[in-house]
Coordinates of C-alpha atoms in Angstrom, one line a residue:
M1 CA 172.1 64.3 84.0
R2 CA 169.2 66.7 84.6
I3 CA 169.6 67.9 88.1
L4 CA 167.0 69.8 90.2
V5 CA 168.6 72.2 92.6
S6 CA 166.4 73.9 95.3
P7 CA 167.4 76.3 98.1
L8 CA 165.4 77.2 101.2
D9 CA 164.2 80.8 100.9
W10 CA 165.3 81.8 104.4
G11 CA 167.9 84.4 103.9
L12 CA 170.2 84.2 100.9
G13 CA 172.8 81.9 102.4
H14 CA 171.1 78.7 101.2
A15 CA 171.2 80.0 97.7
T16 CA 174.8 81.5 97.7
R17 CA 176.4 78.2 98.9
L18 CA 174.7 76.4 96.1
I19 CA 176.4 78.6 93.5
P20 CA 179.8 76.7 93.5
I21 CA 177.9 73.4 93.4
I22 CA 175.8 74.5 90.4
R23 CA 179.0 75.7 88.7
S24 CA 180.6 72.3 89.3
R25 CA 177.7 70.4 87.8
L26 CA 177.5 72.7 84.7
A27 CA 181.3 72.2 84.2
K28 CA 180.6 68.4 84.1
G29 CA 178.1 68.9 81.4
D30 CA 175.0 68.4 83.5
E31 CA 171.7 70.3 82.9
V32 CA 170.6 72.2 86.0
V33 CA 167.0 73.2 86.8
V34 CA 166.5 75.6 89.7
A35 CA 163.3 75.3 91.8
G36 CA 162.7 78.0 94.5
S37 CA 161.0 81.2 95.5
G38 CA 161.6 84.7 96.7
L39 CA 165.0 86.3 96.9
S40 CA 166.8 83.0 96.8
L41 CA 165.4 82.2 93.3
Q42 CA 166.1 85.8 92.1
L43 CA 169.7 85.5 93.2
L44 CA 170.2 82.2 91.4
R45 CA 168.5 83.6 88.3
S46 CA 170.9 86.6 88.3
E47 CA 173.9 84.3 88.6
F48 CA 172.7 81.8 86.0
P49 CA 170.3 83.6 83.7
L50 CA 170.3 80.8 81.1
L51 CA 169.1 78.1 83.5
E52 CA 165.5 76.7 83.6
C53 CA 163.7 77.9 86.7
V54 CA 160.4 76.6 88.2
P55 CA 158.5 78.1 91.1
L56 CA 158.5 76.0 94.3
R57 CA 157.5 77.9 97.4
S58 CA 159.3 77.1 100.6
F59 CA 158.4 77.7 104.3
S60 CA 159.2 81.3 105.4
P61 CA 158.9 81.6 109.1
K62 CA 157.7 84.8 110.7
F63 CA 159.7 86.3 113.5
S64 CA 158.9 88.8 116.2
S65 CA 160.8 91.7 117.8
N66 CA 159.1 91.0 121.1
L67 CA 158.2 87.4 121.6
P68 CA 160.9 84.7 122.1
Q69 CA 161.8 83.2 118.8
W70 CA 161.3 79.6 120.0
V71 CA 157.7 80.6 120.8
M72 CA 157.2 82.0 117.3
I73 CA 158.7 78.9 115.7
S74 CA 156.7 76.5 117.8
L75 CA 153.5 78.2 116.8
Q76 CA 154.4 77.8 113.1
V77 CA 155.2 74.0 113.3
P78 CA 151.8 73.0 111.7
K79 CA 152.4 75.4 108.8
F80 CA 155.9 74.0 108.4
L81 CA 154.7 70.4 108.2
I82 CA 152.0 71.3 105.7
C83 CA 154.5 73.2 103.5
M84 CA 156.9 70.2 103.7
Y85 CA 154.3 67.8 102.4
V86 CA 153.1 70.2 99.7
E87 CA 156.6 70.8 98.4
H88 CA 157.2 67.0 98.3
Y89 CA 154.0 66.5 96.2
R90 CA 155.0 69.4 93.9
T91 CA 158.6 68.0 93.6
E92 CA 157.2 64.6 92.5
Q93 CA 155.3 66.5 89.8
I94 CA 158.4 68.4 88.6
V95 CA 160.5 65.3 88.5
R96 CA 158.0 63.5 86.3
K97 CA 157.3 66.5 84.0
M98 CA 160.9 67.6 83.6
H99 CA 162.5 64.2 83.5
I100 CA 164.8 64.9 86.5
D101 CA 167.6 62.4 87.2
K102 CA 168.9 63.8 90.5
I103 CA 167.8 66.3 93.2
I104 CA 170.0 68.5 95.3
S105 CA 168.0 70.1 98.1
D106 CA 169.4 72.7 100.4
N107 CA 167.7 72.4 103.8
R108 CA 164.3 71.6 102.2
Y109 CA 163.1 68.3 103.7
G110 CA 160.2 67.9 101.3
V111 CA 162.2 68.4 98.1
R112 CA 163.0 64.7 97.4
S113 CA 161.5 62.0 95.1
S114 CA 161.0 58.3 95.0
L115 CA 161.8 58.5 91.3
C116 CA 165.4 59.6 91.4
K117 CA 168.4 60.0 93.7
S118 CA 167.8 62.8 96.2
S119 CA 170.5 64.6 98.2
I120 CA 170.1 67.1 101.0
I121 CA 172.7 69.7 101.8
T122 CA 172.7 70.7 105.5
H123 CA 175.0 71.3 108.4
Q124 CA 172.1 71.1 110.9
L125 CA 171.9 67.3 111.6
S126 CA 171.2 68.2 115.3
P127 CA 169.5 71.6 115.3
L128 CA 169.4 73.7 118.5
P129 CA 165.8 74.7 119.3
W130 CA 166.7 77.5 121.7
R131 CA 169.4 78.6 124.1
G132 CA 169.4 76.6 127.3
S133 CA 167.0 73.9 126.0
S134 CA 167.2 70.6 127.9
Y135 CA 168.9 67.5 126.8
I136 CA 165.5 65.7 126.4
V137 CA 164.2 68.5 124.1
N138 CA 167.4 68.5 122.0
S139 CA 167.2 64.7 121.7
I140 CA 163.6 64.7 120.5
I141 CA 164.3 67.5 117.9
S142 CA 167.4 65.6 116.7
R143 CA 165.5 62.4 116.4
I144 CA 162.7 64.1 114.3
V145 CA 165.2 65.9 112.0
G146 CA 167.3 62.8 111.7
R147 CA 164.2 60.9 110.4
W148 CA 163.5 63.6 107.9
I149 CA 167.1 63.6 106.6
S150 CA 167.2 59.8 106.4
R151 CA 164.4 59.9 103.8
F152 CA 167.1 61.2 101.4
D153 CA 169.6 59.0 99.7
E154 CA 172.5 61.0 101.1
C155 CA 173.3 64.0 103.2
L156 CA 176.0 66.4 102.1
I157 CA 177.6 68.4 104.9
P158 CA 179.2 71.7 103.9
D159 CA 182.1 71.4 106.3
Y160 CA 185.5 69.9 106.5
A161 CA 184.7 67.6 109.4
S162 CA 181.5 66.1 110.9
D163 CA 182.9 64.8 114.2
G164 CA 182.3 68.0 116.1
N165 CA 185.7 69.5 115.1
G166 CA 184.5 71.4 112.0
L167 CA 183.1 74.9 111.7
S168 CA 179.6 73.6 112.5
G169 CA 180.7 71.9 115.7
R170 CA 178.1 69.6 117.3
L171 CA 175.4 70.8 114.9
S172 CA 176.6 68.3 112.3
V173 CA 176.9 65.3 114.7
S174 CA 173.8 63.0 114.9
Q175 CA 173.2 59.4 115.7
Y176 CA 169.8 59.5 114.2
V177 CA 170.7 60.2 110.5
K178 CA 170.7 56.8 108.9
C179 CA 171.5 57.7 105.2
K180 CA 175.0 58.1 103.9
T181 CA 176.7 61.4 105.0
T182 CA 179.6 63.1 103.2
C183 CA 181.6 66.2 104.0
I184 CA 181.9 68.3 100.9
G185 CA 184.1 71.1 102.4
L186 CA 183.2 74.7 103.1
Q187 CA 181.2 76.2 100.2
S188 CA 181.4 79.8 99.0
R189 CA 180.6 81.6 95.8
L190 CA 183.4 84.0 96.4
V191 CA 186.3 81.6 96.2
D192 CA 186.3 81.1 92.4
D193 CA 186.1 84.8 91.6
D194 CA 189.5 86.1 90.4
H195 CA 188.8 89.8 90.4
N196 CA 191.2 91.8 92.5
R197 CA 189.3 95.1 92.9
Q198 CA 190.2 97.3 95.9
E199 CA 187.8 99.4 97.8
N200 CA 188.3 102.1 100.5
I201 CA 186.1 100.8 103.3
D202 CA 186.5 101.4 107.1
V203 CA 183.5 99.4 108.2
L204 CA 181.6 96.8 106.1
A205 CA 178.2 95.7 107.5
L206 CA 176.6 92.6 105.9
I207 CA 172.9 92.7 106.8
S208 CA 171.1 89.4 106.3
G209 CA 168.4 87.2 107.7
P210 CA 164.6 87.3 108.0
E211 CA 162.5 90.3 109.0
P212 CA 162.0 92.1 111.3
Q213 CA 165.5 91.3 112.7
R214 CA 167.2 92.2 109.4
S215 CA 165.8 95.7 109.5
I216 CA 166.5 96.1 113.2
L217 CA 170.2 95.4 112.7
E218 CA 170.4 97.7 109.7
Q219 CA 169.0 100.6 111.8
L220 CA 171.4 99.9 114.6
V221 CA 174.3 100.0 112.1
L222 CA 173.1 103.2 110.6
T223 CA 172.7 104.7 114.1
V224 CA 176.4 103.9 114.9
A225 CA 177.5 105.1 111.4
K226 CA 175.8 108.5 111.6
H227 CA 177.7 109.2 114.8
S228 CA 181.1 108.1 113.4
R229 CA 183.6 109.7 111.1
R230 CA 184.5 106.3 109.6
E231 CA 183.5 105.3 106.0
F232 CA 180.7 102.7 106.2
L233 CA 179.4 100.4 103.5
V234 CA 176.2 98.6 104.3
V235 CA 175.2 95.6 102.2
N236 CA 171.5 95.2 103.1
G237 CA 170.6 92.1 101.1
T238 CA 167.6 93.6 99.4
I239 CA 166.6 94.1 95.8
T240 CA 166.7 97.9 95.9
A241 CA 168.9 100.1 98.0
I242 CA 169.8 103.8 98.5
D243 CA 173.3 104.7 97.3
K244 CA 174.0 107.3 99.9
V245 CA 172.2 108.1 103.2
C246 CA 174.7 110.5 104.5
E247 CA 178.3 111.7 103.8
N248 CA 180.1 108.7 105.3
V249 CA 177.5 105.9 104.7
R250 CA 176.8 104.1 101.4
I251 CA 174.2 101.3 101.0
V252 CA 174.1 98.7 98.3
G253 CA 171.5 95.9 97.9
S254 CA 172.7 92.5 96.5
P255 CA 176.2 93.0 95.0
S256 CA 177.7 90.5 92.5
A257 CA 180.2 88.0 93.8
A258 CA 183.1 90.1 92.4
E259 CA 181.9 93.2 94.2
L260 CA 181.2 91.4 97.5
K261 CA 184.6 89.8 97.5
A262 CA 186.3 93.1 96.9
Y263 CA 184.3 94.6 99.8
I264 CA 185.3 91.8 102.2
K265 CA 188.9 91.9 101.2
S266 CA 189.2 95.7 101.5
A267 CA 187.2 96.4 104.7
K268 CA 189.2 97.1 107.9
T269 CA 186.3 96.0 110.1
I270 CA 183.4 93.7 109.2
I271 CA 180.0 93.5 111.0
C272 CA 177.6 90.6 110.2
R273 CA 175.3 87.9 111.4
S274 CA 176.7 84.6 112.4
G275 CA 174.9 82.8 109.7
Y276 CA 176.7 79.6 108.5
S277 CA 177.0 80.7 104.9
T278 CA 178.5 84.1 105.9
L279 CA 181.0 82.3 108.2
M280 CA 182.0 80.0 105.4
D281 CA 182.7 83.0 103.1
L282 CA 184.8 84.7 105.8
M283 CA 186.7 81.6 106.7
L284 CA 187.7 80.8 103.2
M285 CA 188.8 84.4 102.6
G286 CA 190.8 84.4 105.9
R287 CA 188.8 87.3 107.4
R288 CA 187.3 87.8 110.8
A289 CA 184.3 89.9 111.9
I290 CA 182.2 91.3 114.7
L291 CA 179.3 88.7 114.9
V292 CA 175.8 89.8 115.9
P293 CA 173.7 86.6 116.2
T294 CA 170.0 87.0 115.4
P295 CA 168.2 87.1 118.7
G296 CA 166.5 83.8 119.6
Q297 CA 168.3 81.8 116.8
A298 CA 170.2 79.3 118.9
E299 CA 172.3 78.1 116.0
Q300 CA 173.7 81.6 115.3
E301 CA 174.3 82.2 119.1
Y302 CA 176.1 78.8 119.3
L303 CA 178.3 79.5 116.2
A304 CA 179.1 83.1 117.4
E305 CA 180.3 81.7 120.7
R306 CA 182.2 79.0 119.0
C307 CA 184.0 81.4 116.6
K308 CA 185.4 83.4 119.5
D309 CA 188.1 80.8 119.7
I310 CA 189.3 81.5 116.2
G311 CA 189.5 85.3 116.4
F312 CA 186.0 86.6 115.9
D313 CA 184.3 89.1 118.2
S314 CA 180.7 88.5 119.2
V315 CA 178.1 90.9 120.7
E316 CA 174.4 90.5 121.5
Q317 CA 172.2 92.8 119.4
R318 CA 170.8 94.6 122.5
N319 CA 174.4 95.7 123.4
F320 CA 175.5 96.5 119.8
I321 CA 175.6 100.3 119.9
L322 CA 177.7 100.5 123.2
F323 CA 180.0 97.7 121.9
C324 CA 180.6 99.5 118.6
E325 CA 181.2 102.9 120.1
K326 CA 184.1 101.4 122.1
K327 CA 185.3 99.0 119.5
L328 CA 185.5 101.5 116.6
R329 CA 187.1 104.1 118.9
D330 CA 189.9 101.6 119.7
L331 CA 190.6 100.6 116.1

């Protein structure tokens, strides 16, 4: 089969969790074509340099360091809808031109076709618009998203349960999704890597997510690190990175799966966002972390709170420096 795989370019998580799925399809003898944009496409190109790639721009929301994030997202709804319909039109063209037999879309509602079977990968069947939103608002959003997902032939949920008891909790529970739903288990590109490198890392900071919040967290981590005697390794998720910023702080950009696995296994303390793909990596490796949810992203705030019950720490970004000063002193 010729399979079109397309990740949302909103952080690297949507691309990284597609890596084991692409490996599985290649092992079965399928031909894979990657459609995407930005850092997500660059990551998949680096992991699979021999695969065909086609440009397919996805919606990239703008965030603010001042305005509430639900306000920023609301203002961009028209742009999102336009992008969704444009990517659907472009997908139909790609399917015809490249003779695609199947589509696997990661959180891209427009990447589907009437000409072949289309699957969407998502754990957000009932997204949370913002913290404290009312039942009526949540119901309306879930109904709209459920309608979009139901346009696909099937929905693949990267979790071990979809009844509210999985890692995604109530995010993967919806009465409005009418297509077939299947749990495919937690997905991580790190699980299949057999390297056993060891690193000497006191604190590992995994910086991810959209700007400006990605840079804000990176600066907060560097502020804490520069006043500490512990060895810090900062993975900042960018293409280029400075190797050393001071005696006890090293920064790398986008490490390979083998390198990242070694970092996570070796670190005494891990600091990261509570993005779903990052949580899947940590859960499958048996590690816990200090979670710093992206301000205003209700999904990350919900997951961070939920993960407290299984051994994670959680702190709001505005309290990060004070929390770390005490936490790292006590370790």
